Coordinates of C-alpha atoms in Angstrom, one line a residue:
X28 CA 15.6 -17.4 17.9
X29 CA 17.5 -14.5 19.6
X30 CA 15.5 -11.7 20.5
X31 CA 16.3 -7.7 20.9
X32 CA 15.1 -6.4 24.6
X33 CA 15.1 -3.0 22.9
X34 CA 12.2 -3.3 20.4
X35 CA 11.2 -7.4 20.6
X36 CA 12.7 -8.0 17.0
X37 CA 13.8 -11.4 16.4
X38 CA 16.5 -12.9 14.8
X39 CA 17.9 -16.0 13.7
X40 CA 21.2 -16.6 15.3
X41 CA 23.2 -13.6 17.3
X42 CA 25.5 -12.2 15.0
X43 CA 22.2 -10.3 13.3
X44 CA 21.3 -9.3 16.8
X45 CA 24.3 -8.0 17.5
X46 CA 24.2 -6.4 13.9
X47 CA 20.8 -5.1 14.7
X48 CA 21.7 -3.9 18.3
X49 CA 23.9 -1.3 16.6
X50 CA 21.0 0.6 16.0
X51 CA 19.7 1.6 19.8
X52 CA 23.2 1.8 20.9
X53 CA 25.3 3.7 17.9
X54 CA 25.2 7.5 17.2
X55 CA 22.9 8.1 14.3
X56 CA 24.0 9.7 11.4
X57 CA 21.4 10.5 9.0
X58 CA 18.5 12.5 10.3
X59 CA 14.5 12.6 8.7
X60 CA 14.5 16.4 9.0
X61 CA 10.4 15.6 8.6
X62 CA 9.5 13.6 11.6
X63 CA 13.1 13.6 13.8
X64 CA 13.8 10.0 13.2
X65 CA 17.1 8.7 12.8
X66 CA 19.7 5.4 11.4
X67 CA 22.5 4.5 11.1
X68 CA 22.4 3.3 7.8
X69 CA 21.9 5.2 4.7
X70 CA 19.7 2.0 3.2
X71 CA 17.6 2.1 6.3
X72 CA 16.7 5.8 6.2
X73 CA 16.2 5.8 2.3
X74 CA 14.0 3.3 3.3
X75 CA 12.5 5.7 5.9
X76 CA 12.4 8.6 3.8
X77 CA 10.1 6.2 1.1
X78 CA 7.4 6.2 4.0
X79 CA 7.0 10.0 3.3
X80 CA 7.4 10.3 0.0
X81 CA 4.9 7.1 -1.3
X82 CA 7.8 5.7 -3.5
X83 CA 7.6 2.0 -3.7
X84 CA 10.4 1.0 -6.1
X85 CA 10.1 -2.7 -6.1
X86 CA 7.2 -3.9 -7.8
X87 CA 6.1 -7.9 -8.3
X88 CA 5.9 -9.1 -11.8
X89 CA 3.1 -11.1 -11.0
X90 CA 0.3 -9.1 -9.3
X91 CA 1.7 -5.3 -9.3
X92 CA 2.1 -5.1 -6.0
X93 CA 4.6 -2.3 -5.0
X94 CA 6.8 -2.2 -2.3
X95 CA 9.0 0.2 -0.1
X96 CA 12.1 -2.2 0.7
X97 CA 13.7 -4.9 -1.6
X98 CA 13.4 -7.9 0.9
X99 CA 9.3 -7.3 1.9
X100 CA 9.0 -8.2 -2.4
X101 CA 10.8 -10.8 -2.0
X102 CA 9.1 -12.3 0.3
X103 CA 5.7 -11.4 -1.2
X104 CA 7.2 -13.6 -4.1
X105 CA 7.3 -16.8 -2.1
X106 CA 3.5 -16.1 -1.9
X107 CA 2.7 -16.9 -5.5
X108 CA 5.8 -19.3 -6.2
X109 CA 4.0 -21.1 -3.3
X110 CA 7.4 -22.0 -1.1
X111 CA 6.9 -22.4 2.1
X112 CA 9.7 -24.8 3.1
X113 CA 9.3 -24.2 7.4
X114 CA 6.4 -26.1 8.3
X115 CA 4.9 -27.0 11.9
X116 CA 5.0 -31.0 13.0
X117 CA 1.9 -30.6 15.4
X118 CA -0.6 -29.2 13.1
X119 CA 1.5 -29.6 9.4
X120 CA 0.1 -25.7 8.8
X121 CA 3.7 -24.7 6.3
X122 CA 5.1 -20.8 6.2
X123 CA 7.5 -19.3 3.7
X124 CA 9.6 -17.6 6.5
X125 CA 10.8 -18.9 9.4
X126 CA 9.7 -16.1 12.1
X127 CA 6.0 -17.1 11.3
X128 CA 6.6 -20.8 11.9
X129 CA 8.2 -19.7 15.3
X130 CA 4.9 -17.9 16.5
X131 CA 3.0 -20.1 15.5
X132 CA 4.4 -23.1 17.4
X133 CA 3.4 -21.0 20.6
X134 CA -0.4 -21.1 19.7
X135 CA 0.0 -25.1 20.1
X136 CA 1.8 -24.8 23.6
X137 CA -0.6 -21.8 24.7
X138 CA 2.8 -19.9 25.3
X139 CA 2.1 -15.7 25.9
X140 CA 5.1 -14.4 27.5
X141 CA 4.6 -11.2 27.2
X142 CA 1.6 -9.5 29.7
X143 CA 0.4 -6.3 30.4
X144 CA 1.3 -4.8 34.2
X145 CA -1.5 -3.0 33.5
X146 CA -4.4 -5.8 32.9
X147 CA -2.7 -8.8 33.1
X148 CA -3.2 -9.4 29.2
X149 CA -1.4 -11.4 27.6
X150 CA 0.9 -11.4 23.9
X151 CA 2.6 -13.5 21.7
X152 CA 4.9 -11.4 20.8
X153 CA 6.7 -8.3 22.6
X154 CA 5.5 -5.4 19.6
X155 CA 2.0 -6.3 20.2
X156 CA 1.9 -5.8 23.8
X157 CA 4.2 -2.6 23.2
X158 CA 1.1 -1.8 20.8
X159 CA -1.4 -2.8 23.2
X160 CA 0.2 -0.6 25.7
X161 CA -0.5 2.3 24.4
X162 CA -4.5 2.1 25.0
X163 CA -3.6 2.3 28.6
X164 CA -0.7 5.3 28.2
X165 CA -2.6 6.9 25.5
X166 CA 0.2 7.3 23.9
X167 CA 0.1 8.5 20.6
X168 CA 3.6 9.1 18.9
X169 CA 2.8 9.2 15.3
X170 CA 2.1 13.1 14.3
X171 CA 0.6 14.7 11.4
X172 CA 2.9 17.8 10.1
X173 CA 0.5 19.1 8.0
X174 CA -2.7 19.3 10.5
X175 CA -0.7 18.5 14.0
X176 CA -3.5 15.4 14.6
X177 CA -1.7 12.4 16.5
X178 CA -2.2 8.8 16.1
X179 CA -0.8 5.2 17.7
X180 CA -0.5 3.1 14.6
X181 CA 1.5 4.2 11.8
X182 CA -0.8 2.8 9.0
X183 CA -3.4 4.9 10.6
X184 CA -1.2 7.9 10.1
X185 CA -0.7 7.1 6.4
X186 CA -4.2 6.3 5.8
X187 CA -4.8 10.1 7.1
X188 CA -2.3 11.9 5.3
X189 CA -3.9 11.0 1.9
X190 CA -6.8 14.1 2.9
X191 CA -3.7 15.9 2.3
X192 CA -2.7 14.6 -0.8
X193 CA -3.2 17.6 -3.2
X194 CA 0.3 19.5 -5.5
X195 CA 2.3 15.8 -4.9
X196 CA -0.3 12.9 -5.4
X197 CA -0.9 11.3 -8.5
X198 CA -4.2 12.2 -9.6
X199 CA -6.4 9.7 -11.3
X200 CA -8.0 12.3 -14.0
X201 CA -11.4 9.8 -14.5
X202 CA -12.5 9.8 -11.0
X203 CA -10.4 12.4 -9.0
X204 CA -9.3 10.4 -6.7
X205 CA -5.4 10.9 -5.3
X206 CA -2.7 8.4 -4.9
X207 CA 0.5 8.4 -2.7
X208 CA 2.7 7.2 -6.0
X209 CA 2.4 6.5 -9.7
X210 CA 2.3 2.3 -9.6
X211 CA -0.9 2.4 -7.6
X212 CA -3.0 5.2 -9.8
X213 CA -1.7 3.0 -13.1
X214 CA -3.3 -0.3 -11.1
X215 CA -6.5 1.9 -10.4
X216 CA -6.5 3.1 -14.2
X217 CA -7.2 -0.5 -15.5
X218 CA -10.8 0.0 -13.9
X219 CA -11.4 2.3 -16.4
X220 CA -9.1 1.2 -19.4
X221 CA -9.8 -2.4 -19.4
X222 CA -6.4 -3.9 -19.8
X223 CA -6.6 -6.8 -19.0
X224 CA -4.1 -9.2 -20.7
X225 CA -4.3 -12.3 -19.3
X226 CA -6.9 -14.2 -20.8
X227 CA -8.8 -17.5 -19.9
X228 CA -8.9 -20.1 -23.0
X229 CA -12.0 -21.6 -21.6
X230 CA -14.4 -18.9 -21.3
X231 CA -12.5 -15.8 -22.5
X232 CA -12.6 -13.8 -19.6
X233 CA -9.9 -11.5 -19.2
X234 CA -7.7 -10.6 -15.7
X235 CA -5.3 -8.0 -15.0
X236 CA -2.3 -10.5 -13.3
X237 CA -1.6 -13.6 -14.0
X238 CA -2.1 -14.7 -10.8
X239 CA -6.1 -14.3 -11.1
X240 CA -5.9 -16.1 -13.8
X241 CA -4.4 -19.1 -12.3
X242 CA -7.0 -19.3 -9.6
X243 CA -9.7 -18.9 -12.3
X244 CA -8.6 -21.8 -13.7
X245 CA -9.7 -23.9 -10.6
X246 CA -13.1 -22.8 -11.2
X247 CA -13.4 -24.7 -15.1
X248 CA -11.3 -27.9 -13.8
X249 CA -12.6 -28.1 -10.5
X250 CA -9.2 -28.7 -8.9
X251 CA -9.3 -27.2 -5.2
X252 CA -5.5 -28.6 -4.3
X253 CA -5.5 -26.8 -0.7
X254 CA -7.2 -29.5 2.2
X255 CA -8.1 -28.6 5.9
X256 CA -6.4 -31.3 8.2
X257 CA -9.1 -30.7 10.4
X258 CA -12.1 -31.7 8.7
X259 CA -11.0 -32.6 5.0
X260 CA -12.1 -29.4 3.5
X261 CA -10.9 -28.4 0.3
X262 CA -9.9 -25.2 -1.3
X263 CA -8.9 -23.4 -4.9
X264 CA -7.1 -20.7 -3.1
X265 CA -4.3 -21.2 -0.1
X266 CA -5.8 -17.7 1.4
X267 CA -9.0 -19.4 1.7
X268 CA -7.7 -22.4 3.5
X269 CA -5.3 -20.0 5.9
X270 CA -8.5 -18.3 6.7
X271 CA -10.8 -21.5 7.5
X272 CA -8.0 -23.3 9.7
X273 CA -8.7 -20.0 12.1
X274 CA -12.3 -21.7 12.2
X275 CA -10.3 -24.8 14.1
X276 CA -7.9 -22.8 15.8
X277 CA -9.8 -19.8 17.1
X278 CA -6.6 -17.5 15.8
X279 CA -7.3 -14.6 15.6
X280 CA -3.5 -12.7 14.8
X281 CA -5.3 -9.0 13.3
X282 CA -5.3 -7.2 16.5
X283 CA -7.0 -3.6 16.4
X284 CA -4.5 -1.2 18.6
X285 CA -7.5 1.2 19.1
X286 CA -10.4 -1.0 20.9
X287 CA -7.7 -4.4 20.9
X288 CA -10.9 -6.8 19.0
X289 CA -9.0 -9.4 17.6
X290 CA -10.0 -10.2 13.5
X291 CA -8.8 -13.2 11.5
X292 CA -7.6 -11.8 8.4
X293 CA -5.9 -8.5 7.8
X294 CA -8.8 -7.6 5.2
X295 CA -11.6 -7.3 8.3
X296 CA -8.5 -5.6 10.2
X297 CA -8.5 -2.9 7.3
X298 CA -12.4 -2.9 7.1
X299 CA -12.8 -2.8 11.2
X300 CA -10.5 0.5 11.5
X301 CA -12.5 2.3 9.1
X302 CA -15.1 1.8 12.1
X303 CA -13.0 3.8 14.2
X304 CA -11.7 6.6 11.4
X305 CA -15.1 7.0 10.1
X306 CA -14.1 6.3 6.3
X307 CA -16.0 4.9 4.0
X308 CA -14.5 5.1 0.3
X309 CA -17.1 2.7 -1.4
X310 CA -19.7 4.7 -2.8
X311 CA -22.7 3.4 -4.8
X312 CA -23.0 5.0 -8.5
X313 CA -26.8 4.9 -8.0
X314 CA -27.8 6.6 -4.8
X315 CA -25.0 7.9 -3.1
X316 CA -24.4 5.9 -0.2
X317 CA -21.5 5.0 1.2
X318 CA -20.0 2.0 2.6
X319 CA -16.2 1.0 4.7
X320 CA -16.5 -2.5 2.5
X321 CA -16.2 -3.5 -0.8
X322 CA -18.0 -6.7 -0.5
X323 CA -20.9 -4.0 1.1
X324 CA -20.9 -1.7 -1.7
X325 CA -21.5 -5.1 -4.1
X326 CA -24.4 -6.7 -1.9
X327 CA -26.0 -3.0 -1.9
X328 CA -25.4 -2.9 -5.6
X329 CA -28.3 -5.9 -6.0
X330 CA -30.9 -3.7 -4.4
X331 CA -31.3 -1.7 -7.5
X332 CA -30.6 -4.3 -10.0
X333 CA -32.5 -7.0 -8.5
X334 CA -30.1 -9.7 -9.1
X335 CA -30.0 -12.4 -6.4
X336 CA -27.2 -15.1 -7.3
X337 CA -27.2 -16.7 -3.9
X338 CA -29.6 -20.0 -4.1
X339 CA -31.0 -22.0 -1.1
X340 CA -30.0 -25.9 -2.4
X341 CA -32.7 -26.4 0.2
X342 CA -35.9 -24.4 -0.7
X343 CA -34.6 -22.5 -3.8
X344 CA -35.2 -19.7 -2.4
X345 CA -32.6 -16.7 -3.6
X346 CA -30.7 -14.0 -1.4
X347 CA -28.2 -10.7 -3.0
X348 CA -26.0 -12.1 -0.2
X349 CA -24.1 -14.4 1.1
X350 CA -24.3 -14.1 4.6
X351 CA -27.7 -14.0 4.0
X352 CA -28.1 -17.1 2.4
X353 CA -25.9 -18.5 5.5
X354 CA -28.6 -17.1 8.2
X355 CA -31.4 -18.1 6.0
X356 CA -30.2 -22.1 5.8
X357 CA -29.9 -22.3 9.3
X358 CA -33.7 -22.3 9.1
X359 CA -33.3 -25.9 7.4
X360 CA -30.8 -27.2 10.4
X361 CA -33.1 -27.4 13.2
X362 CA -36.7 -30.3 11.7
X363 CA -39.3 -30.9 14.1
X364 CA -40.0 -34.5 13.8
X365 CA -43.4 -34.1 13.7
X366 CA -45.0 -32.1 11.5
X367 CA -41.5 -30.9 9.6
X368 CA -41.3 -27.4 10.2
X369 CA -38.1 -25.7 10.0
X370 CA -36.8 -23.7 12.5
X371 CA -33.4 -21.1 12.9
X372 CA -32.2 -22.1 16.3
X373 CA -32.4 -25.2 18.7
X374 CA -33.7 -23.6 21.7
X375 CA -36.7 -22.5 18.8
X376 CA -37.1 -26.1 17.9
X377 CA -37.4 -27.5 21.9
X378 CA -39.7 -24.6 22.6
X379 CA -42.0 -25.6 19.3
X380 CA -42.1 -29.4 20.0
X381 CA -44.0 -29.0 24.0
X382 CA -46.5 -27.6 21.1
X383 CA -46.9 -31.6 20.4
X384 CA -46.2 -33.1 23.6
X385 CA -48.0 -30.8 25.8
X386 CA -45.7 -29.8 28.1
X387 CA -45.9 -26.2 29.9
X388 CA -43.0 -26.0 32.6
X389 CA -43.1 -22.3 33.2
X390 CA -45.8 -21.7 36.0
X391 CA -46.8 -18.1 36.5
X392 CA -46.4 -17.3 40.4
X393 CA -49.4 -14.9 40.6
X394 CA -51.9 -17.3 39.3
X395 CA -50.5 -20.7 38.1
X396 CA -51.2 -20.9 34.6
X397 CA -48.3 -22.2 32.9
X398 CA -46.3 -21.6 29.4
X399 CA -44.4 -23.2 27.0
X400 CA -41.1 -20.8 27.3
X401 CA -40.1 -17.9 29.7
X402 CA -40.9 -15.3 27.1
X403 CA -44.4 -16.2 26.7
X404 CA -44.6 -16.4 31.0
X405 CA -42.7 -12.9 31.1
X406 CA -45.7 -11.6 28.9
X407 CA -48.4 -12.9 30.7
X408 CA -47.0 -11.5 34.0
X409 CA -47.6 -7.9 32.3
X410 CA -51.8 -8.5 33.1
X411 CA -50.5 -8.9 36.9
X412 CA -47.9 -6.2 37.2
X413 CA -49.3 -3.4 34.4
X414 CA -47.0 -3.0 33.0
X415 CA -46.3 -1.7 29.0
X416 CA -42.7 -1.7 27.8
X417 CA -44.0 -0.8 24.2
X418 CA -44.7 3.2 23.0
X419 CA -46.5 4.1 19.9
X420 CA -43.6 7.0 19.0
X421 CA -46.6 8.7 17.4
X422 CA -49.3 9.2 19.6
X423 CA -46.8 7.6 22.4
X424 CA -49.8 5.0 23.6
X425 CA -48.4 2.1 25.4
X426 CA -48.6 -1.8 24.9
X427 CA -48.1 -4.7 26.9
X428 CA -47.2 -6.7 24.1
X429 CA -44.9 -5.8 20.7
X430 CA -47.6 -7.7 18.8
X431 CA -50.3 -5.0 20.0
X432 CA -47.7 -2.5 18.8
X433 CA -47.4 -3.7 15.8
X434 CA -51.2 -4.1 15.0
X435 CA -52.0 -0.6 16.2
X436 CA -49.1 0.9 14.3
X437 CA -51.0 -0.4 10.8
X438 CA -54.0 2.4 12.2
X439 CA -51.6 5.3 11.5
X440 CA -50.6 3.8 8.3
X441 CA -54.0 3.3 6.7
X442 CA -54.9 7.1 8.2
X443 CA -51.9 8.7 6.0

């Protein structure tokens, strides 16, 4: 791989470097009159100028997906043809373009040769520690010409511009809301049309891309043709699997440029900025609030109709969620031996079985009695010390233990 100094692009052999080079070096002769950018290519800054008008000319036959530049479609299109003919000899993870199978070969040899002068952190790549750079600079180089507001990832920029969107967005005329160009308000429109014309011969249901359709499929035959290496898991959809192997790994490629958390899918990227900006476009029909995530807004959804799909194989207990469900069955992991109560944690579990053997090895210092855990010996040294770390906000009375809080909380209850 050759690599440009200039900007940390890579390339497969030199003559595209040198191609590519062209661009720092050579006068510039087409200039975006709206942000001072310049190319010197006409294909690169009608590329550019796309970025500020919302065009996306190439669209994917399959799933609708729209896109600024030619060769990003194209390789979208390896996703669903499922070619990925450059694959890794360590792990046997496979990637439909080369540049990906290059970084990823560094995660095997804990390679990072790019670090910060000012933190000593370290990068896989040179345009992520450019990126990460700018936390320290405060750089922020991407400008808003309609308000003046600054900000250090472009995507950020472009998600702000749409509270601007007003004489030139494409305004869906069911729900109001405005789109950058007209492929993405038809997409949003089937919401409320219904087209739908890919339909399942088993069940009938219907799906906008044929795509969905084919991983519906999996769910009537069973087939889940994706397996872990790691641990044999198996899944219906390759997304799924990429995802899980991060479970093995500990990858975590999404890096946030404002707070620099790393996430391992660029889904809790998208859904972890809107921390930062304060958005939250998923609104519930019902009562109004508002949520950053779908998958939120869905969960919250099951509050008002009751419905609870998520069932404990376990107990049979049922939970609107599936993270819930996940927190619940850890209650099931951890069996005491001796009387088969079911606890969340282990530490819970070692605590609960001195309940059965006896043993107390926390000694109070004051007066020698002695506990079964630290938190139970931290409350009894309360008697000794006086002190009460728990207020009633209401009559602001103070308690020695939360218990007692609770208890004389249930007084101002029964008086209202």
């Amino acid at each position: 791989m050759f690599e440009c100094v200039d900007c940390g692009k890579y390339f497969l052999n030199n003559n595209q470097l040198v191609e590519h080079q062209k661009m720092h070096t050579e006068d510039k002769k087409y200039y975006c009159s709206k942000c001072s950018k310049s190319y010197n290519s006409k294909v690169q800054f009608d590329v550019h100028m796309r970025t500020h008008t919302g065009e996306r000319p190439y669209g994917c036959t399959e799933c609708g997906k729209r896109f600024m530049d030619k060769k990003k479609l194209l390789t979208h299109q390896k996703l669903h043809e499922g070619e990925k003919p450059f694959q890794c000899h360590e792990c046997g993870k496979s990637f439909s373009i080369y540049y990906e199978l290059y970084i990823h070969k560094k995660t095997h040899i804990g390679e990072k040769p790019y670090a910060c002068s000012q933190c000593d952190k370290r990068f896989l790549e040179n345009w992520k520690l450019i990126r990460h750079q700018k936390t320290h600079t405060g750089e922020k180089a991407y400008c808003c010409f309609e308000c003046g507001k600054r900000f250090s990832e472009k995507i950020m920029l472009l998600n702000h511009q749409r509270i601007h969107l007003e004489k030139n967005s494409f305004t869906c005329s069911e729900c109001g809301i405005d789109f950058m160009d007209r492929s993405s308000l038809l997409v949003h429109l089937m919401t409320y049309t219904g087209q739908k014309p890919y339909e399942c011969l088993e069940c009938g249901k219907l799906f906008a891309y044929k795509s969905s359709l084919s991983q519906h499929k999996r769910s009537h035959t069973g087939e889940k043709p994706f397996k872990c290496s790691e641990c044999g898991r198996c899944f219906a959809i390759n997304a799924q699997l990429v995802k899980h192997l991060r479970t093995h790994t500990g990858e975590k490629p999404f890096e946030c440029s404002e707070c620099g958390k790393g996430l391992s899918s660029n889904a809790e990227l998208v859904a972890h900025w809107r921390i930062h900006t304060g958005e939250k476009p998923y609104k519930c029909s019902e009562c109004d609030k508002c949520f950053n995530m779908k998958a939120s807004l869905t969960e919250h959804l099951r509050t008002h109709t009751g419905e609870k799909p998520y069932l404990c194989s376990e107990c049979g207990k049922c939970f609107a969620g599936k993270s819930t469900l996940l927190k619940h069955k850890k209650i099931h992991k951890y069996i005491c031996s001796e009387c088969g109560k079911c606890l969340r944690h282990k530490s819970s579990l070692v605590i609960h079985q001195r309940s059965h053997t006896g043993e107390k090895p926390f000694a109070c210092l004051e007066c020698g009695k002695c506990f079964i855990s630290q938190s139970k010996r931290a409350a009894h040294r309360r008697i000794h010390t006086g002190e009460k770390p728990y207020e009633c906000s209401l009559c602001n009375k103070r308690f020695r233990l939360s218990s007692h809080l609770s208890r004389h909380n249930k007084i101002h209850i029964q008086k209202k």
